[in-house]
PDB file of C-alpha atoms in Angstrom:
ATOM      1  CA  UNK A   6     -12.740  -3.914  24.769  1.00  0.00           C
ATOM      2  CA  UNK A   7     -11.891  -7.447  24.236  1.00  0.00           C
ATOM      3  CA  UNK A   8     -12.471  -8.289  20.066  1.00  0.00           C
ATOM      4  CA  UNK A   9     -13.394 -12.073  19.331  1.00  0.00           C
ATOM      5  CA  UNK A  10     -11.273 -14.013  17.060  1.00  0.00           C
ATOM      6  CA  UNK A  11     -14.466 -15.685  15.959  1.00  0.00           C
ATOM      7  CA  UNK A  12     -17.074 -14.282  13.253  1.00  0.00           C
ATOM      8  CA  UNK A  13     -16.034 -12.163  10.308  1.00  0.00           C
ATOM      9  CA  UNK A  14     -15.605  -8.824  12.306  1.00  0.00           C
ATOM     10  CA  UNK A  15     -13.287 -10.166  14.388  1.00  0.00           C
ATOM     11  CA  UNK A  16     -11.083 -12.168  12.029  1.00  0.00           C
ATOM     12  CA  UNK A  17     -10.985  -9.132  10.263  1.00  0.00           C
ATOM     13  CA  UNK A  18      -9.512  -6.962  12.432  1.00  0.00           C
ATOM     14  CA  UNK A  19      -7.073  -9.640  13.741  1.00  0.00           C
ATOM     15  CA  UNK A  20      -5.596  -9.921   9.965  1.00  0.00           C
ATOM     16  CA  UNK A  21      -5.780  -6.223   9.643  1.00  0.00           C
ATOM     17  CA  UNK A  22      -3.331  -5.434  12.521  1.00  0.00           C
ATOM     18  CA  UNK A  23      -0.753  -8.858  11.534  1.00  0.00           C
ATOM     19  CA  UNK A  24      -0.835  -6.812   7.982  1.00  0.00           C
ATOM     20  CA  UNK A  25      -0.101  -3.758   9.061  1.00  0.00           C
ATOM     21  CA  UNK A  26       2.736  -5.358  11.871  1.00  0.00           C
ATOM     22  CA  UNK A  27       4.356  -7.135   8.994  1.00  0.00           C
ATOM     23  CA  UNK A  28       4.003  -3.743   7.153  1.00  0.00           C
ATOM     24  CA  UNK A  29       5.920  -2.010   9.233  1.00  0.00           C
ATOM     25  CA  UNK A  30       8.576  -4.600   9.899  1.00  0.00           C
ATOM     26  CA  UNK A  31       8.881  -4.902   5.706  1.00  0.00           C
ATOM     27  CA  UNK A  32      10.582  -1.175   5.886  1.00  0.00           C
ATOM     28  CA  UNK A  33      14.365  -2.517   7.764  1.00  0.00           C
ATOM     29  CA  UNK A  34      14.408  -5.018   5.272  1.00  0.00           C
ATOM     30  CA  UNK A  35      13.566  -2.837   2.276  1.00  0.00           C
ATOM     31  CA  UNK A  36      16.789  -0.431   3.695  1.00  0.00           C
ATOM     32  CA  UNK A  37      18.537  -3.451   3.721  1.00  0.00           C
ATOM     33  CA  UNK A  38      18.005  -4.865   0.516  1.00  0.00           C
ATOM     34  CA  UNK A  39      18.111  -2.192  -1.443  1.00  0.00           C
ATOM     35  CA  UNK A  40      21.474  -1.032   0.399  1.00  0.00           C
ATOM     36  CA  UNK A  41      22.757  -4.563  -1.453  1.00  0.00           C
ATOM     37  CA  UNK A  42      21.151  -3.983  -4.895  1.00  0.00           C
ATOM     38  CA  UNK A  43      20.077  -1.011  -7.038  1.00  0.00           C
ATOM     39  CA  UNK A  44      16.524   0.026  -6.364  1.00  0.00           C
ATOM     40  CA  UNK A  45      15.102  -0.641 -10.000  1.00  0.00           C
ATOM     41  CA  UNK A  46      16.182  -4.127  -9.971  1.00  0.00           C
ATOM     42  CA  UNK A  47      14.951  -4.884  -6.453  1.00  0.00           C
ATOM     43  CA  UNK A  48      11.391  -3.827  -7.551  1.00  0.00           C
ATOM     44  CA  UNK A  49      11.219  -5.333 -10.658  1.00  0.00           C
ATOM     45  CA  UNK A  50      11.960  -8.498  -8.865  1.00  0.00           C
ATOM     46  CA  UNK A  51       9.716  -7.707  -6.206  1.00  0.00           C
ATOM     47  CA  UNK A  52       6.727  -6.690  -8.122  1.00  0.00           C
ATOM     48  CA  UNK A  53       7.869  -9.939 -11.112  1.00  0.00           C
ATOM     49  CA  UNK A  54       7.489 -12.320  -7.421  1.00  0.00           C
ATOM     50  CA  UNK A  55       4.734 -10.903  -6.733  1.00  0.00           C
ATOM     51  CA  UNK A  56       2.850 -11.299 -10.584  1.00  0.00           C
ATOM     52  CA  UNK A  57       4.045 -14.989 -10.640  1.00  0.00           C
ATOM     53  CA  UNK A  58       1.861 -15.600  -7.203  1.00  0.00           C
ATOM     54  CA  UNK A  59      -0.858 -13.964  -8.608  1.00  0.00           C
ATOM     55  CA  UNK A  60      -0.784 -15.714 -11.956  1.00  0.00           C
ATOM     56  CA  UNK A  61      -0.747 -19.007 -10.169  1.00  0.00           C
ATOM     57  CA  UNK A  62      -3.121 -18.346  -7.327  1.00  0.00           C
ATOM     58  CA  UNK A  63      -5.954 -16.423  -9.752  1.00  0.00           C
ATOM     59  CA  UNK A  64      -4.856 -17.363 -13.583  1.00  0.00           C
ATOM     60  CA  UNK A  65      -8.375 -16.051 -14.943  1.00  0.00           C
ATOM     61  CA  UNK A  66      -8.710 -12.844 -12.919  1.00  0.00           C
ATOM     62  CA  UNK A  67      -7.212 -10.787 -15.541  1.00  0.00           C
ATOM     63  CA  UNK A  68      -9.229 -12.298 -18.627  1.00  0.00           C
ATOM     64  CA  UNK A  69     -12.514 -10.924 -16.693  1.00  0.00           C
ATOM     65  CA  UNK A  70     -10.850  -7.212 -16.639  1.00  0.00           C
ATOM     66  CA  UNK A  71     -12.256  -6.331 -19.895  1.00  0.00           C
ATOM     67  CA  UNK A  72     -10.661  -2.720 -21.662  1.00  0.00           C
ATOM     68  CA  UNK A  73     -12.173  -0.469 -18.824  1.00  0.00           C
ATOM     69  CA  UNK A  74     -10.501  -2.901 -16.107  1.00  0.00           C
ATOM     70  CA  UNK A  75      -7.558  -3.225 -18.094  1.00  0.00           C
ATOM     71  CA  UNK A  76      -7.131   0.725 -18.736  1.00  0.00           C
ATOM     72  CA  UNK A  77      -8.083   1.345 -15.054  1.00  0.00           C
ATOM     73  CA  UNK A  78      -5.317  -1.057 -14.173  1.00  0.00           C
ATOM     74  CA  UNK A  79      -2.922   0.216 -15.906  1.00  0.00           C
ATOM     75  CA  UNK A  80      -3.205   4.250 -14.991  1.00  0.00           C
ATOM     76  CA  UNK A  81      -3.546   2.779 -10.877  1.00  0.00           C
ATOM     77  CA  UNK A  82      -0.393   0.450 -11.712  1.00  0.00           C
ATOM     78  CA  UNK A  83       1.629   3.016 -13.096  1.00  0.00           C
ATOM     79  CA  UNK A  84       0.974   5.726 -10.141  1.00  0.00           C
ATOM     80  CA  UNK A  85       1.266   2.785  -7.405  1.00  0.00           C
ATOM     81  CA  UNK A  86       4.664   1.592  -9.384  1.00  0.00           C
ATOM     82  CA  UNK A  87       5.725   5.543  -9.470  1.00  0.00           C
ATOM     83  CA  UNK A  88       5.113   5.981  -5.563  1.00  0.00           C
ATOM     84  CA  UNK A  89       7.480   2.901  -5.147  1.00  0.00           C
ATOM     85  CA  UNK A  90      10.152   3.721  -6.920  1.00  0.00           C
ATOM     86  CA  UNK A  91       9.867   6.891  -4.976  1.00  0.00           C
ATOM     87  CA  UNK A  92       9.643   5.561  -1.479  1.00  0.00           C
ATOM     88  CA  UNK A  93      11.975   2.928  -2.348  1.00  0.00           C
ATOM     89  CA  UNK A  94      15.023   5.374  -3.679  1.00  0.00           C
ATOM     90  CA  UNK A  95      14.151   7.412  -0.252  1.00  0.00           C
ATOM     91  CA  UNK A  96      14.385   4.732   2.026  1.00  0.00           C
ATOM     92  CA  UNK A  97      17.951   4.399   0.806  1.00  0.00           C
ATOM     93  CA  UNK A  98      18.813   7.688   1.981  1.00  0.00           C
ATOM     94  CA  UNK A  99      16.411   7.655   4.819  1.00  0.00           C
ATOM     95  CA  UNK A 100      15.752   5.625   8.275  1.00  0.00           C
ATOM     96  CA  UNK A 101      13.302   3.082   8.274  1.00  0.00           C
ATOM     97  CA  UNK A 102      11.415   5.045  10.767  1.00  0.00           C
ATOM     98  CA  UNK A 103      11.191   8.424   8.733  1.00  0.00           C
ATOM     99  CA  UNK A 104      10.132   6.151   5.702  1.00  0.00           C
ATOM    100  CA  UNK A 105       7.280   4.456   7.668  1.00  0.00           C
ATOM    101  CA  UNK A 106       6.156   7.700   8.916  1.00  0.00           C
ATOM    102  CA  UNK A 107       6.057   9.451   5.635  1.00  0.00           C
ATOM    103  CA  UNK A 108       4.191   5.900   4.425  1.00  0.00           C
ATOM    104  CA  UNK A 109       2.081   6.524   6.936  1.00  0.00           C
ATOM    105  CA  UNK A 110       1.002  10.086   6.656  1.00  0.00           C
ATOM    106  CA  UNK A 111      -1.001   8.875   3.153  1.00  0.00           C
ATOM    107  CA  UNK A 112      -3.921   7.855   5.653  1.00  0.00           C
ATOM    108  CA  UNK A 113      -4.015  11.507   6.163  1.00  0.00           C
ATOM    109  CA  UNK A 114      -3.423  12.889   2.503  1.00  0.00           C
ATOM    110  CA  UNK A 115      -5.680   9.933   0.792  1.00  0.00           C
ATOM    111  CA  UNK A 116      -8.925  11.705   2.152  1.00  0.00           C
ATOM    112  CA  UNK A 117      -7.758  15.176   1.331  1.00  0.00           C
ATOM    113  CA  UNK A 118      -6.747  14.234  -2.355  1.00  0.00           C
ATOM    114  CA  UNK A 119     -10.025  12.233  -3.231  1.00  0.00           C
ATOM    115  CA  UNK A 120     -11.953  15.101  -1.592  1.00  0.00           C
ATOM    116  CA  UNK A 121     -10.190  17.683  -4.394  1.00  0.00           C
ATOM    117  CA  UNK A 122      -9.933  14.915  -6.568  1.00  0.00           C
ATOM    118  CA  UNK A 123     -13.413  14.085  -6.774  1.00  0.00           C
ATOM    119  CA  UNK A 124     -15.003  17.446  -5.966  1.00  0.00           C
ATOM    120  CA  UNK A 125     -17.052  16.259  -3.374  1.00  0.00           C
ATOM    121  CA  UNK A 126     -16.725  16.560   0.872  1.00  0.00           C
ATOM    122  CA  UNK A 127     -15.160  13.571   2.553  1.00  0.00           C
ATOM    123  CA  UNK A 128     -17.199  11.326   4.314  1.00  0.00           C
ATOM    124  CA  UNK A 129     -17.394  11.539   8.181  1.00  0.00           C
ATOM    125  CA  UNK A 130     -16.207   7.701   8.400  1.00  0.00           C
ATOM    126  CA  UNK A 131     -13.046   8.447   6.833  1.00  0.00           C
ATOM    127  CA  UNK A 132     -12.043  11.498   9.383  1.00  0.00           C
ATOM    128  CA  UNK A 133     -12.926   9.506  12.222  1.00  0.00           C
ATOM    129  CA  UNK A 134     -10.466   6.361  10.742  1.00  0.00           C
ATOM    130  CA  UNK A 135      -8.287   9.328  10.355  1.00  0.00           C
ATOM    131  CA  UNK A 136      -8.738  10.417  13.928  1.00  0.00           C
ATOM    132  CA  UNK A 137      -8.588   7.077  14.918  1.00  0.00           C
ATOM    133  CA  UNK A 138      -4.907   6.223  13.377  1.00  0.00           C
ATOM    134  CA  UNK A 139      -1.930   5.620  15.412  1.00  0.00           C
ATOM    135  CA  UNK A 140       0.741   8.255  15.773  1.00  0.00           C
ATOM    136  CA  UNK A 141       3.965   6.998  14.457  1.00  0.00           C
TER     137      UNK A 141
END
């Protein structure tokens, strides 16, 4: 099956898999850097870098949060900054590949944790992405 780089479907899936190529390719030169650098300062610059582009690109966006945004924010930034301190301090003692697969595995657990999490079955869809994922 041929998919069209044309229409939104298409264009879609064609940004989804040059995302998840770059993705994986991010994981040597994670090893790397952090193999120059301690692992605390290499995030905080990564994660500063990456609050400077957003700043410029959407300078409102936060504004609009409100306190329920805000609070939201910050409980989902403080897990997501958790998980990559962890990753990131096992990469250094890890391969790339072992890393990515690990990484990778979430598309497994992040169906089984929001089904316990949220006390309710998981959707069909989700299994079948599930099914669906590439073995690393």
């Amino acid at each position: 099956m041929t998919v069209p780089l044309t229409g939104s479907r298409g264009l879609a899936t064609t940004l989804l898999v040059v995302v998840t190529a770059i993705w994986g390719a991010t994981f040597p030169v994670v090893k790397d850097a952090v193999g120059r650098m301690p692992v605390l300062d290499f995030l905080a610059l990564r994660f500063l870098l990456a609050t400077a582009v957003m700043v410029a690109l959407r300078p409102r966006s936060p504004a609009r949060l409100g306190r329920t945004g805000w609070c939201h924010g910050l409980l989902l930034g403080l897990a997501l900054g958790a998980a990559y301190v962890v990753q990131t301090y096992g990469l250094r003692y890890t391969s790339p590949s072992v890393s990515g697969f690990i990484t990778g595995m979430f598309l497994v657990f992040t169906p089984l944790i929001a089904g316990v999490a949220l006390r309710r079955p998981v959707d069909r869809r989700a299994w079948l992405a599930v099914g669906f994922a590439p073995p690393i």
